[in-house]
């Protein structure tokens, strides 16, 4: 299959992007129909996340045939044909979207602004772990726009994240929800704390985050805001019931962290050991 490179990617390593795949064993091939009508070649940026739209035609990429719903996979016999219903893909209609944010990022790539791009990519990556939505162009595009909002107006991004937390706060404590951001660098961690300051938790434990069935000790430190020593003291003092089977690296069920976050006993123990928030 012929590949057309893209000008704004010429000085940017392919490894700096994430490959858009629904399943490692079933790689999909996002396409943009208007480009196929012009020339039946695969474009490099179609396979790069989070670039999920065409800035030239202002529309989302397609990952499925809109006629029969079949996934557009790599290695199709004909670039411009659905290998299910044989529809000519260039005749399909794509969803129009605002691509200004993606144009800005393409400009940053051209300028070699790695620091700004790293912040955007880091936020977007944390957001994909936070929302666990499908990795479709529409979801990727929405995350991408929020990542750009974080770059341009952090307070607006804070409000958006608070709303997202409140939409499911009955299922999991906000600090556990924000773990993908707390795991990030200092910028993302500070952002997470700003969000958490506005998103208070209910008194009753949630039913658990589907992604976080258990947490490592490092994750527990981030969620409980404890240093390694303070966490060790909490475990030894039986204020936190850490599993003892399976070795020292055994993770803890997320439900126990939920309880620890909400129970007053942990607050009492924090006072007893003079625990407080720590700086990483």
JSON list of C-alpha atoms in Angstrom, two decimals, residues 22-260:
[
{"chain": "A", "resi": 22, "resn": "UNK", "atom": "CA", "xyz": [-9.12, -0.62, 18.19]},
{"chain": "A", "resi": 23, "resn": "UNK", "atom": "CA", "xyz": [-7.40, -3.92, 18.92]},
{"chain": "A", "resi": 24, "resn": "UNK", "atom": "CA", "xyz": [-3.71, -4.89, 18.55]},
{"chain": "A", "resi": 25, "resn": "UNK", "atom": "CA", "xyz": [-4.79, -8.00, 16.65]},
{"chain": "A", "resi": 26, "resn": "UNK", "atom": "CA", "xyz": [-7.28, -6.14, 14.48]},
{"chain": "A", "resi": 27, "resn": "UNK", "atom": "CA", "xyz": [-5.72, -2.83, 13.39]},
{"chain": "A", "resi": 28, "resn": "UNK", "atom": "CA", "xyz": [-8.17, -0.42, 11.87]},
{"chain": "A", "resi": 29, "resn": "UNK", "atom": "CA", "xyz": [-7.42, 2.01, 9.09]},
{"chain": "A", "resi": 30, "resn": "UNK", "atom": "CA", "xyz": [-9.10, 5.38, 9.57]},
{"chain": "A", "resi": 31, "resn": "UNK", "atom": "CA", "xyz": [-9.70, 7.16, 6.29]},
{"chain": "A", "resi": 32, "resn": "UNK", "atom": "CA", "xyz": [-10.87, 10.56, 5.08]},
{"chain": "A", "resi": 33, "resn": "UNK", "atom": "CA", "xyz": [-13.22, 10.20, 2.14]},
{"chain": "A", "resi": 34, "resn": "UNK", "atom": "CA", "xyz": [-12.52, 13.47, 0.30]},
{"chain": "A", "resi": 35, "resn": "UNK", "atom": "CA", "xyz": [-8.78, 12.71, 0.15]},
{"chain": "A", "resi": 36, "resn": "UNK", "atom": "CA", "xyz": [-9.51, 9.29, -1.33]},
{"chain": "A", "resi": 37, "resn": "UNK", "atom": "CA", "xyz": [-11.59, 10.95, -4.01]},
{"chain": "A", "resi": 38, "resn": "UNK", "atom": "CA", "xyz": [-8.55, 13.06, -4.91]},
{"chain": "A", "resi": 39, "resn": "UNK", "atom": "CA", "xyz": [-5.97, 10.27, -4.73]},
{"chain": "A", "resi": 40, "resn": "UNK", "atom": "CA", "xyz": [-6.29, 6.67, -3.56]},
{"chain": "A", "resi": 41, "resn": "UNK", "atom": "CA", "xyz": [-3.36, 6.70, -1.15]},
{"chain": "A", "resi": 42, "resn": "UNK", "atom": "CA", "xyz": [-3.13, 6.11, 2.56]},
{"chain": "A", "resi": 43, "resn": "UNK", "atom": "CA", "xyz": [-2.04, 9.24, 4.47]},
{"chain": "A", "resi": 44, "resn": "UNK", "atom": "CA", "xyz": [0.35, 8.92, 7.38]},
{"chain": "A", "resi": 45, "resn": "UNK", "atom": "CA", "xyz": [-1.59, 11.16, 9.76]},
{"chain": "A", "resi": 46, "resn": "UNK", "atom": "CA", "xyz": [-4.69, 8.97, 9.45]},
{"chain": "A", "resi": 47, "resn": "UNK", "atom": "CA", "xyz": [-3.03, 6.41, 11.73]},
{"chain": "A", "resi": 48, "resn": "UNK", "atom": "CA", "xyz": [-1.89, 8.85, 14.40]},
{"chain": "A", "resi": 49, "resn": "UNK", "atom": "CA", "xyz": [-3.71, 9.61, 17.61]},
{"chain": "A", "resi": 50, "resn": "UNK", "atom": "CA", "xyz": [-5.05, 12.03, 18.65]},
{"chain": "A", "resi": 51, "resn": "UNK", "atom": "CA", "xyz": [-5.13, 13.57, 15.15]},
{"chain": "A", "resi": 52, "resn": "UNK", "atom": "CA", "xyz": [-8.61, 12.31, 14.37]},
{"chain": "A", "resi": 53, "resn": "UNK", "atom": "CA", "xyz": [-9.79, 14.85, 11.79]},
{"chain": "A", "resi": 54, "resn": "UNK", "atom": "CA", "xyz": [-8.81, 16.25, 8.41]},
{"chain": "A", "resi": 55, "resn": "UNK", "atom": "CA", "xyz": [-7.93, 19.94, 8.73]},
{"chain": "A", "resi": 56, "resn": "UNK", "atom": "CA", "xyz": [-8.12, 20.44, 4.96]},
{"chain": "A", "resi": 57, "resn": "UNK", "atom": "CA", "xyz": [-11.73, 19.28, 4.60]},
{"chain": "A", "resi": 58, "resn": "UNK", "atom": "CA", "xyz": [-12.83, 19.93, 8.22]},
{"chain": "A", "resi": 59, "resn": "UNK", "atom": "CA", "xyz": [-14.27, 16.51, 8.95]},
{"chain": "A", "resi": 60, "resn": "UNK", "atom": "CA", "xyz": [-13.70, 13.47, 11.16]},
{"chain": "A", "resi": 61, "resn": "UNK", "atom": "CA", "xyz": [-11.95, 10.38, 9.90]},
{"chain": "A", "resi": 62, "resn": "UNK", "atom": "CA", "xyz": [-14.03, 7.27, 9.34]},
{"chain": "A", "resi": 63, "resn": "UNK", "atom": "CA", "xyz": [-13.23, 3.93, 10.95]},
{"chain": "A", "resi": 64, "resn": "UNK", "atom": "CA", "xyz": [-16.31, 2.08, 9.73]},
{"chain": "A", "resi": 65, "resn": "UNK", "atom": "CA", "xyz": [-18.19, 1.88, 6.46]},
{"chain": "A", "resi": 66, "resn": "UNK", "atom": "CA", "xyz": [-21.30, 3.99, 7.00]},
{"chain": "A", "resi": 67, "resn": "UNK", "atom": "CA", "xyz": [-23.26, 1.74, 4.64]},
{"chain": "A", "resi": 68, "resn": "UNK", "atom": "CA", "xyz": [-22.72, -1.68, 6.24]},
{"chain": "A", "resi": 69, "resn": "UNK", "atom": "CA", "xyz": [-20.87, -0.81, 9.47]},
{"chain": "A", "resi": 70, "resn": "UNK", "atom": "CA", "xyz": [-17.85, -2.97, 8.64]},
{"chain": "A", "resi": 71, "resn": "UNK", "atom": "CA", "xyz": [-14.54, -1.98, 10.24]},
{"chain": "A", "resi": 72, "resn": "UNK", "atom": "CA", "xyz": [-12.06, -0.46, 7.79]},
{"chain": "A", "resi": 73, "resn": "UNK", "atom": "CA", "xyz": [-9.01, -2.64, 8.33]},
{"chain": "A", "resi": 74, "resn": "UNK", "atom": "CA", "xyz": [-5.44, -2.39, 7.17]},
{"chain": "A", "resi": 75, "resn": "UNK", "atom": "CA", "xyz": [-4.62, -4.66, 4.27]},
{"chain": "A", "resi": 76, "resn": "UNK", "atom": "CA", "xyz": [-7.89, -4.27, 2.43]},
{"chain": "A", "resi": 77, "resn": "UNK", "atom": "CA", "xyz": [-7.63, -5.48, -1.19]},
{"chain": "A", "resi": 78, "resn": "UNK", "atom": "CA", "xyz": [-8.84, -2.09, -2.46]},
{"chain": "A", "resi": 79, "resn": "UNK", "atom": "CA", "xyz": [-7.99, 1.18, -0.77]},
{"chain": "A", "resi": 80, "resn": "UNK", "atom": "CA", "xyz": [-11.20, 2.91, -1.86]},
{"chain": "A", "resi": 81, "resn": "UNK", "atom": "CA", "xyz": [-13.60, -0.01, -1.37]},
{"chain": "A", "resi": 82, "resn": "UNK", "atom": "CA", "xyz": [-15.26, -1.49, 1.70]},
{"chain": "A", "resi": 83, "resn": "UNK", "atom": "CA", "xyz": [-14.28, -5.16, 1.74]},
{"chain": "A", "resi": 84, "resn": "UNK", "atom": "CA", "xyz": [-17.76, -5.96, 3.05]},
{"chain": "A", "resi": 85, "resn": "UNK", "atom": "CA", "xyz": [-20.38, -4.25, 0.88]},
{"chain": "A", "resi": 86, "resn": "UNK", "atom": "CA", "xyz": [-17.90, -3.01, -1.78]},
{"chain": "A", "resi": 87, "resn": "UNK", "atom": "CA", "xyz": [-19.14, 0.57, -1.41]},
{"chain": "A", "resi": 88, "resn": "UNK", "atom": "CA", "xyz": [-16.76, 3.15, -2.86]},
{"chain": "A", "resi": 89, "resn": "UNK", "atom": "CA", "xyz": [-15.47, 4.81, 0.30]},
{"chain": "A", "resi": 90, "resn": "UNK", "atom": "CA", "xyz": [-14.92, 8.20, -1.34]},
{"chain": "A", "resi": 91, "resn": "UNK", "atom": "CA", "xyz": [-18.71, 8.46, -1.78]},
{"chain": "A", "resi": 92, "resn": "UNK", "atom": "CA", "xyz": [-19.37, 8.25, 1.98]},
{"chain": "A", "resi": 93, "resn": "UNK", "atom": "CA", "xyz": [-20.24, 11.38, 3.96]},
{"chain": "A", "resi": 94, "resn": "UNK", "atom": "CA", "xyz": [-18.09, 12.27, 6.98]},
{"chain": "A", "resi": 95, "resn": "UNK", "atom": "CA", "xyz": [-19.03, 14.36, 10.03]},
{"chain": "A", "resi": 96, "resn": "UNK", "atom": "CA", "xyz": [-18.00, 18.01, 9.84]},
{"chain": "A", "resi": 97, "resn": "UNK", "atom": "CA", "xyz": [-16.11, 19.34, 12.88]},
{"chain": "A", "resi": 98, "resn": "UNK", "atom": "CA", "xyz": [-14.14, 22.38, 14.02]},
{"chain": "A", "resi": 99, "resn": "UNK", "atom": "CA", "xyz": [-10.47, 21.59, 13.38]},
{"chain": "A", "resi": 100, "resn": "UNK", "atom": "CA", "xyz": [-8.89, 24.83, 14.65]},
{"chain": "A", "resi": 101, "resn": "UNK", "atom": "CA", "xyz": [-7.31, 23.05, 17.64]},
{"chain": "A", "resi": 102, "resn": "UNK", "atom": "CA", "xyz": [-5.70, 20.46, 15.39]},
{"chain": "A", "resi": 103, "resn": "UNK", "atom": "CA", "xyz": [-4.40, 23.20, 13.09]},
{"chain": "A", "resi": 104, "resn": "UNK", "atom": "CA", "xyz": [-2.75, 24.86, 16.08]},
{"chain": "A", "resi": 105, "resn": "UNK", "atom": "CA", "xyz": [-1.06, 21.58, 17.03]},
{"chain": "A", "resi": 106, "resn": "UNK", "atom": "CA", "xyz": [0.14, 21.03, 13.47]},
{"chain": "A", "resi": 107, "resn": "UNK", "atom": "CA", "xyz": [1.68, 24.50, 13.69]},
{"chain": "A", "resi": 108, "resn": "UNK", "atom": "CA", "xyz": [3.37, 23.62, 16.99]},
{"chain": "A", "resi": 109, "resn": "UNK", "atom": "CA", "xyz": [4.78, 20.49, 15.36]},
{"chain": "A", "resi": 110, "resn": "UNK", "atom": "CA", "xyz": [6.18, 22.55, 12.51]},
{"chain": "A", "resi": 111, "resn": "UNK", "atom": "CA", "xyz": [7.80, 24.90, 15.04]},
{"chain": "A", "resi": 112, "resn": "UNK", "atom": "CA", "xyz": [9.22, 22.00, 17.06]},
{"chain": "A", "resi": 113, "resn": "UNK", "atom": "CA", "xyz": [7.44, 23.12, 20.26]},
{"chain": "A", "resi": 114, "resn": "UNK", "atom": "CA", "xyz": [8.00, 19.84, 22.07]},
{"chain": "A", "resi": 115, "resn": "UNK", "atom": "CA", "xyz": [7.29, 21.17, 25.56]},
{"chain": "A", "resi": 116, "resn": "UNK", "atom": "CA", "xyz": [3.84, 22.49, 24.64]},
{"chain": "A", "resi": 117, "resn": "UNK", "atom": "CA", "xyz": [3.08, 19.38, 22.63]},
{"chain": "A", "resi": 118, "resn": "UNK", "atom": "CA", "xyz": [4.14, 17.15, 25.52]},
{"chain": "A", "resi": 119, "resn": "UNK", "atom": "CA", "xyz": [1.71, 18.97, 27.84]},
{"chain": "A", "resi": 120, "resn": "UNK", "atom": "CA", "xyz": [-1.13, 18.52, 25.34]},
{"chain": "A", "resi": 121, "resn": "UNK", "atom": "CA", "xyz": [-0.32, 14.88, 24.66]},
{"chain": "A", "resi": 122, "resn": "UNK", "atom": "CA", "xyz": [0.08, 14.12, 28.39]},
{"chain": "A", "resi": 123, "resn": "UNK", "atom": "CA", "xyz": [-3.29, 15.64, 29.22]},
{"chain": "A", "resi": 124, "resn": "UNK", "atom": "CA", "xyz": [-4.96, 13.81, 26.33]},
{"chain": "A", "resi": 125, "resn": "UNK", "atom": "CA", "xyz": [-3.41, 10.49, 27.39]},
{"chain": "A", "resi": 126, "resn": "UNK", "atom": "CA", "xyz": [-4.56, 10.95, 31.01]},
{"chain": "A", "resi": 127, "resn": "UNK", "atom": "CA", "xyz": [-8.02, 11.82, 29.74]},
{"chain": "A", "resi": 128, "resn": "UNK", "atom": "CA", "xyz": [-8.24, 8.60, 27.69]},
{"chain": "A", "resi": 129, "resn": "UNK", "atom": "CA", "xyz": [-7.56, 6.65, 30.90]},
{"chain": "A", "resi": 130, "resn": "UNK", "atom": "CA", "xyz": [-10.00, 8.80, 32.87]},
{"chain": "A", "resi": 131, "resn": "UNK", "atom": "CA", "xyz": [-13.05, 8.49, 30.64]},
{"chain": "A", "resi": 132, "resn": "UNK", "atom": "CA", "xyz": [-12.44, 5.01, 29.15]},
{"chain": "A", "resi": 133, "resn": "UNK", "atom": "CA", "xyz": [-14.55, 5.91, 26.12]},
{"chain": "A", "resi": 134, "resn": "UNK", "atom": "CA", "xyz": [-14.17, 4.07, 22.86]},
{"chain": "A", "resi": 135, "resn": "UNK", "atom": "CA", "xyz": [-11.15, 5.02, 20.79]},
{"chain": "A", "resi": 136, "resn": "UNK", "atom": "CA", "xyz": [-13.22, 6.38, 17.93]},
{"chain": "A", "resi": 137, "resn": "UNK", "atom": "CA", "xyz": [-12.37, 9.61, 16.04]},
{"chain": "A", "resi": 138, "resn": "UNK", "atom": "CA", "xyz": [-15.31, 11.47, 17.62]},
{"chain": "A", "resi": 139, "resn": "UNK", "atom": "CA", "xyz": [-14.20, 10.58, 21.19]},
{"chain": "A", "resi": 140, "resn": "UNK", "atom": "CA", "xyz": [-10.56, 11.29, 20.37]},
{"chain": "A", "resi": 141, "resn": "UNK", "atom": "CA", "xyz": [-11.51, 14.65, 18.90]},
{"chain": "A", "resi": 142, "resn": "UNK", "atom": "CA", "xyz": [-13.50, 15.62, 22.00]},
{"chain": "A", "resi": 143, "resn": "UNK", "atom": "CA", "xyz": [-10.56, 14.70, 24.24]},
{"chain": "A", "resi": 144, "resn": "UNK", "atom": "CA", "xyz": [-8.21, 16.60, 21.97]},
{"chain": "A", "resi": 145, "resn": "UNK", "atom": "CA", "xyz": [-10.32, 19.76, 22.23]},
{"chain": "A", "resi": 146, "resn": "UNK", "atom": "CA", "xyz": [-10.38, 19.50, 26.04]},
{"chain": "A", "resi": 147, "resn": "UNK", "atom": "CA", "xyz": [-6.59, 19.06, 26.04]},
{"chain": "A", "resi": 148, "resn": "UNK", "atom": "CA", "xyz": [-6.30, 22.26, 24.03]},
{"chain": "A", "resi": 149, "resn": "UNK", "atom": "CA", "xyz": [-8.67, 23.97, 26.47]},
{"chain": "A", "resi": 150, "resn": "UNK", "atom": "CA", "xyz": [-6.29, 22.92, 29.26]},
{"chain": "A", "resi": 151, "resn": "UNK", "atom": "CA", "xyz": [-3.46, 24.64, 27.35]},
{"chain": "A", "resi": 152, "resn": "UNK", "atom": "CA", "xyz": [-5.41, 27.82, 26.63]},
{"chain": "A", "resi": 153, "resn": "UNK", "atom": "CA", "xyz": [-7.69, 28.24, 29.66]},
{"chain": "A", "resi": 154, "resn": "UNK", "atom": "CA", "xyz": [-7.00, 25.86, 32.53]},
{"chain": "A", "resi": 155, "resn": "UNK", "atom": "CA", "xyz": [-9.96, 27.05, 34.61]},
{"chain": "A", "resi": 156, "resn": "UNK", "atom": "CA", "xyz": [-12.39, 26.04, 31.85]},
{"chain": "A", "resi": 157, "resn": "UNK", "atom": "CA", "xyz": [-10.78, 22.59, 31.75]},
{"chain": "A", "resi": 158, "resn": "UNK", "atom": "CA", "xyz": [-11.09, 22.36, 35.55]},
{"chain": "A", "resi": 159, "resn": "UNK", "atom": "CA", "xyz": [-14.83, 23.04, 35.35]},
{"chain": "A", "resi": 160, "resn": "UNK", "atom": "CA", "xyz": [-15.25, 20.44, 32.59]},
{"chain": "A", "resi": 161, "resn": "UNK", "atom": "CA", "xyz": [-13.45, 17.80, 34.65]},
{"chain": "A", "resi": 162, "resn": "UNK", "atom": "CA", "xyz": [-15.47, 18.60, 37.78]},
{"chain": "A", "resi": 163, "resn": "UNK", "atom": "CA", "xyz": [-18.66, 18.05, 35.80]},
{"chain": "A", "resi": 164, "resn": "UNK", "atom": "CA", "xyz": [-17.33, 14.74, 34.49]},
{"chain": "A", "resi": 165, "resn": "UNK", "atom": "CA", "xyz": [-16.50, 13.62, 38.04]},
{"chain": "A", "resi": 166, "resn": "UNK", "atom": "CA", "xyz": [-19.92, 14.60, 39.39]},
{"chain": "A", "resi": 167, "resn": "UNK", "atom": "CA", "xyz": [-21.57, 12.63, 36.60]},
{"chain": "A", "resi": 168, "resn": "UNK", "atom": "CA", "xyz": [-20.24, 9.41, 38.12]},
{"chain": "A", "resi": 169, "resn": "UNK", "atom": "CA", "xyz": [-19.15, 10.30, 41.66]},
{"chain": "A", "resi": 170, "resn": "UNK", "atom": "CA", "xyz": [-21.60, 7.77, 43.10]},
{"chain": "A", "resi": 171, "resn": "UNK", "atom": "CA", "xyz": [-19.49, 4.99, 41.57]},
{"chain": "A", "resi": 172, "resn": "UNK", "atom": "CA", "xyz": [-16.01, 5.98, 42.68]},
{"chain": "A", "resi": 173, "resn": "UNK", "atom": "CA", "xyz": [-14.25, 8.53, 44.85]},
{"chain": "A", "resi": 174, "resn": "UNK", "atom": "CA", "xyz": [-13.00, 11.62, 42.93]},
{"chain": "A", "resi": 175, "resn": "UNK", "atom": "CA", "xyz": [-9.36, 11.04, 43.95]},
{"chain": "A", "resi": 176, "resn": "UNK", "atom": "CA", "xyz": [-9.45, 7.58, 42.41]},
{"chain": "A", "resi": 177, "resn": "UNK", "atom": "CA", "xyz": [-11.11, 8.95, 39.29]},
{"chain": "A", "resi": 178, "resn": "UNK", "atom": "CA", "xyz": [-8.31, 11.51, 38.92]},
{"chain": "A", "resi": 179, "resn": "UNK", "atom": "CA", "xyz": [-5.51, 8.96, 39.38]},
{"chain": "A", "resi": 180, "resn": "UNK", "atom": "CA", "xyz": [-4.44, 9.13, 35.69]},
{"chain": "A", "resi": 181, "resn": "UNK", "atom": "CA", "xyz": [-3.74, 12.84, 36.23]},
{"chain": "A", "resi": 182, "resn": "UNK", "atom": "CA", "xyz": [-2.17, 12.38, 39.66]},
{"chain": "A", "resi": 183, "resn": "UNK", "atom": "CA", "xyz": [0.22, 9.89, 38.04]},
{"chain": "A", "resi": 184, "resn": "UNK", "atom": "CA", "xyz": [1.32, 12.52, 35.55]},
{"chain": "A", "resi": 185, "resn": "UNK", "atom": "CA", "xyz": [3.99, 15.13, 35.97]},
{"chain": "A", "resi": 186, "resn": "UNK", "atom": "CA", "xyz": [3.81, 18.12, 38.28]},
{"chain": "A", "resi": 187, "resn": "UNK", "atom": "CA", "xyz": [1.63, 20.14, 35.89]},
{"chain": "A", "resi": 188, "resn": "UNK", "atom": "CA", "xyz": [-1.02, 17.42, 35.59]},
{"chain": "A", "resi": 189, "resn": "UNK", "atom": "CA", "xyz": [-0.89, 16.61, 39.31]},
{"chain": "A", "resi": 190, "resn": "UNK", "atom": "CA", "xyz": [-1.44, 20.28, 40.19]},
{"chain": "A", "resi": 191, "resn": "UNK", "atom": "CA", "xyz": [-4.32, 20.39, 37.74]},
{"chain": "A", "resi": 192, "resn": "UNK", "atom": "CA", "xyz": [-5.83, 17.31, 39.37]},
{"chain": "A", "resi": 193, "resn": "UNK", "atom": "CA", "xyz": [-5.65, 18.91, 42.82]},
{"chain": "A", "resi": 194, "resn": "UNK", "atom": "CA", "xyz": [-7.44, 22.00, 41.50]},
{"chain": "A", "resi": 195, "resn": "UNK", "atom": "CA", "xyz": [-10.20, 19.78, 40.14]},
{"chain": "A", "resi": 196, "resn": "UNK", "atom": "CA", "xyz": [-10.43, 17.79, 43.37]},
{"chain": "A", "resi": 197, "resn": "UNK", "atom": "CA", "xyz": [-10.68, 20.96, 45.43]},
{"chain": "A", "resi": 198, "resn": "UNK", "atom": "CA", "xyz": [-13.97, 21.66, 43.64]},
{"chain": "A", "resi": 199, "resn": "UNK", "atom": "CA", "xyz": [-15.27, 18.09, 43.45]},
{"chain": "A", "resi": 200, "resn": "UNK", "atom": "CA", "xyz": [-16.25, 16.94, 46.93]},
{"chain": "A", "resi": 201, "resn": "UNK", "atom": "CA", "xyz": [-17.05, 13.28, 47.58]},
{"chain": "A", "resi": 202, "resn": "UNK", "atom": "CA", "xyz": [-20.12, 11.60, 49.06]},
{"chain": "A", "resi": 203, "resn": "UNK", "atom": "CA", "xyz": [-19.86, 9.91, 52.43]},
{"chain": "A", "resi": 204, "resn": "UNK", "atom": "CA", "xyz": [-20.72, 6.44, 51.13]},
{"chain": "A", "resi": 205, "resn": "UNK", "atom": "CA", "xyz": [-18.15, 4.40, 49.17]},
{"chain": "A", "resi": 206, "resn": "UNK", "atom": "CA", "xyz": [-18.65, 3.92, 45.45]},
{"chain": "A", "resi": 207, "resn": "UNK", "atom": "CA", "xyz": [-18.88, 0.61, 43.64]},
{"chain": "A", "resi": 208, "resn": "UNK", "atom": "CA", "xyz": [-15.39, 0.84, 42.20]},
{"chain": "A", "resi": 209, "resn": "UNK", "atom": "CA", "xyz": [-13.82, 2.14, 39.00]},
{"chain": "A", "resi": 210, "resn": "UNK", "atom": "CA", "xyz": [-13.94, -0.50, 36.23]},
{"chain": "A", "resi": 211, "resn": "UNK", "atom": "CA", "xyz": [-10.34, 0.26, 35.31]},
{"chain": "A", "resi": 212, "resn": "UNK", "atom": "CA", "xyz": [-8.92, 0.35, 38.83]},
{"chain": "A", "resi": 213, "resn": "UNK", "atom": "CA", "xyz": [-9.85, -2.94, 40.47]},
{"chain": "A", "resi": 214, "resn": "UNK", "atom": "CA", "xyz": [-6.74, -2.69, 42.62]},
{"chain": "A", "resi": 215, "resn": "UNK", "atom": "CA", "xyz": [-4.05, -0.12, 43.32]},
{"chain": "A", "resi": 216, "resn": "UNK", "atom": "CA", "xyz": [-0.31, -0.37, 43.84]},
{"chain": "A", "resi": 217, "resn": "UNK", "atom": "CA", "xyz": [1.36, 1.22, 46.85]},
{"chain": "A", "resi": 218, "resn": "UNK", "atom": "CA", "xyz": [2.52, 4.11, 44.67]},
{"chain": "A", "resi": 219, "resn": "UNK", "atom": "CA", "xyz": [-1.04, 4.70, 43.48]},
{"chain": "A", "resi": 220, "resn": "UNK", "atom": "CA", "xyz": [-2.30, 4.47, 47.06]},
{"chain": "A", "resi": 221, "resn": "UNK", "atom": "CA", "xyz": [0.21, 7.15, 48.06]},
{"chain": "A", "resi": 222, "resn": "UNK", "atom": "CA", "xyz": [-1.08, 9.47, 45.34]},
{"chain": "A", "resi": 223, "resn": "UNK", "atom": "CA", "xyz": [-4.73, 8.89, 46.17]},
{"chain": "A", "resi": 224, "resn": "UNK", "atom": "CA", "xyz": [-4.34, 9.11, 49.96]},
{"chain": "A", "resi": 225, "resn": "UNK", "atom": "CA", "xyz": [-1.76, 11.92, 49.75]},
{"chain": "A", "resi": 226, "resn": "UNK", "atom": "CA", "xyz": [0.76, 10.04, 51.88]},
{"chain": "A", "resi": 227, "resn": "UNK", "atom": "CA", "xyz": [4.49, 9.56, 51.62]},
{"chain": "A", "resi": 228, "resn": "UNK", "atom": "CA", "xyz": [5.94, 6.04, 51.43]},
{"chain": "A", "resi": 229, "resn": "UNK", "atom": "CA", "xyz": [6.77, 6.22, 55.15]},
{"chain": "A", "resi": 230, "resn": "UNK", "atom": "CA", "xyz": [3.31, 7.45, 56.09]},
{"chain": "A", "resi": 231, "resn": "UNK", "atom": "CA", "xyz": [1.66, 4.68, 54.06]},
{"chain": "A", "resi": 232, "resn": "UNK", "atom": "CA", "xyz": [3.88, 2.11, 55.75]},
{"chain": "A", "resi": 233, "resn": "UNK", "atom": "CA", "xyz": [2.88, 3.48, 59.16]},
{"chain": "A", "resi": 234, "resn": "UNK", "atom": "CA", "xyz": [-0.81, 3.30, 58.20]},
{"chain": "A", "resi": 235, "resn": "UNK", "atom": "CA", "xyz": [-0.42, -0.34, 57.18]},
{"chain": "A", "resi": 236, "resn": "UNK", "atom": "CA", "xyz": [1.57, -1.29, 60.28]},
{"chain": "A", "resi": 237, "resn": "UNK", "atom": "CA", "xyz": [-0.91, 0.52, 62.53]},
{"chain": "A", "resi": 238, "resn": "UNK", "atom": "CA", "xyz": [-3.81, -1.40, 60.92]},
{"chain": "A", "resi": 239, "resn": "UNK", "atom": "CA", "xyz": [-5.43, 1.85, 59.82]},
{"chain": "A", "resi": 240, "resn": "UNK", "atom": "CA", "xyz": [-5.23, 0.49, 56.27]},
{"chain": "A", "resi": 241, "resn": "UNK", "atom": "CA", "xyz": [-5.92, -3.20, 55.74]},
{"chain": "A", "resi": 242, "resn": "UNK", "atom": "CA", "xyz": [-3.32, -4.05, 53.10]},
{"chain": "A", "resi": 243, "resn": "UNK", "atom": "CA", "xyz": [-3.32, -7.63, 51.69]},
{"chain": "A", "resi": 244, "resn": "UNK", "atom": "CA", "xyz": [-0.51, -9.75, 53.11]},
{"chain": "A", "resi": 245, "resn": "UNK", "atom": "CA", "xyz": [-0.71, -12.71, 50.73]},
{"chain": "A", "resi": 246, "resn": "UNK", "atom": "CA", "xyz": [1.21, -12.63, 47.46]},
{"chain": "A", "resi": 247, "resn": "UNK", "atom": "CA", "xyz": [4.30, -10.77, 48.66]},
{"chain": "A", "resi": 248, "resn": "UNK", "atom": "CA", "xyz": [5.12, -7.17, 49.45]},
{"chain": "A", "resi": 249, "resn": "UNK", "atom": "CA", "xyz": [4.13, -5.96, 45.99]},
{"chain": "A", "resi": 250, "resn": "UNK", "atom": "CA", "xyz": [0.56, -7.23, 46.39]},
{"chain": "A", "resi": 251, "resn": "UNK", "atom": "CA", "xyz": [-1.93, -4.54, 45.23]},
{"chain": "A", "resi": 252, "resn": "UNK", "atom": "CA", "xyz": [-4.85, -3.48, 47.39]},
{"chain": "A", "resi": 253, "resn": "UNK", "atom": "CA", "xyz": [-8.50, -3.76, 46.26]},
{"chain": "A", "resi": 254, "resn": "UNK", "atom": "CA", "xyz": [-9.79, -0.34, 45.28]},
{"chain": "A", "resi": 255, "resn": "UNK", "atom": "CA", "xyz": [-12.78, -0.74, 47.62]},
{"chain": "A", "resi": 256, "resn": "UNK", "atom": "CA", "xyz": [-10.45, -0.62, 50.65]},
{"chain": "A", "resi": 257, "resn": "UNK", "atom": "CA", "xyz": [-8.97, 2.64, 49.44]},
{"chain": "A", "resi": 258, "resn": "UNK", "atom": "CA", "xyz": [-12.50, 3.98, 48.95]},
{"chain": "A", "resi": 259, "resn": "UNK", "atom": "CA", "xyz": [-13.30, 3.18, 52.57]},
{"chain": "A", "resi": 260, "resn": "UNK", "atom": "CA", "xyz": [-10.02, 4.68, 53.79]}
]
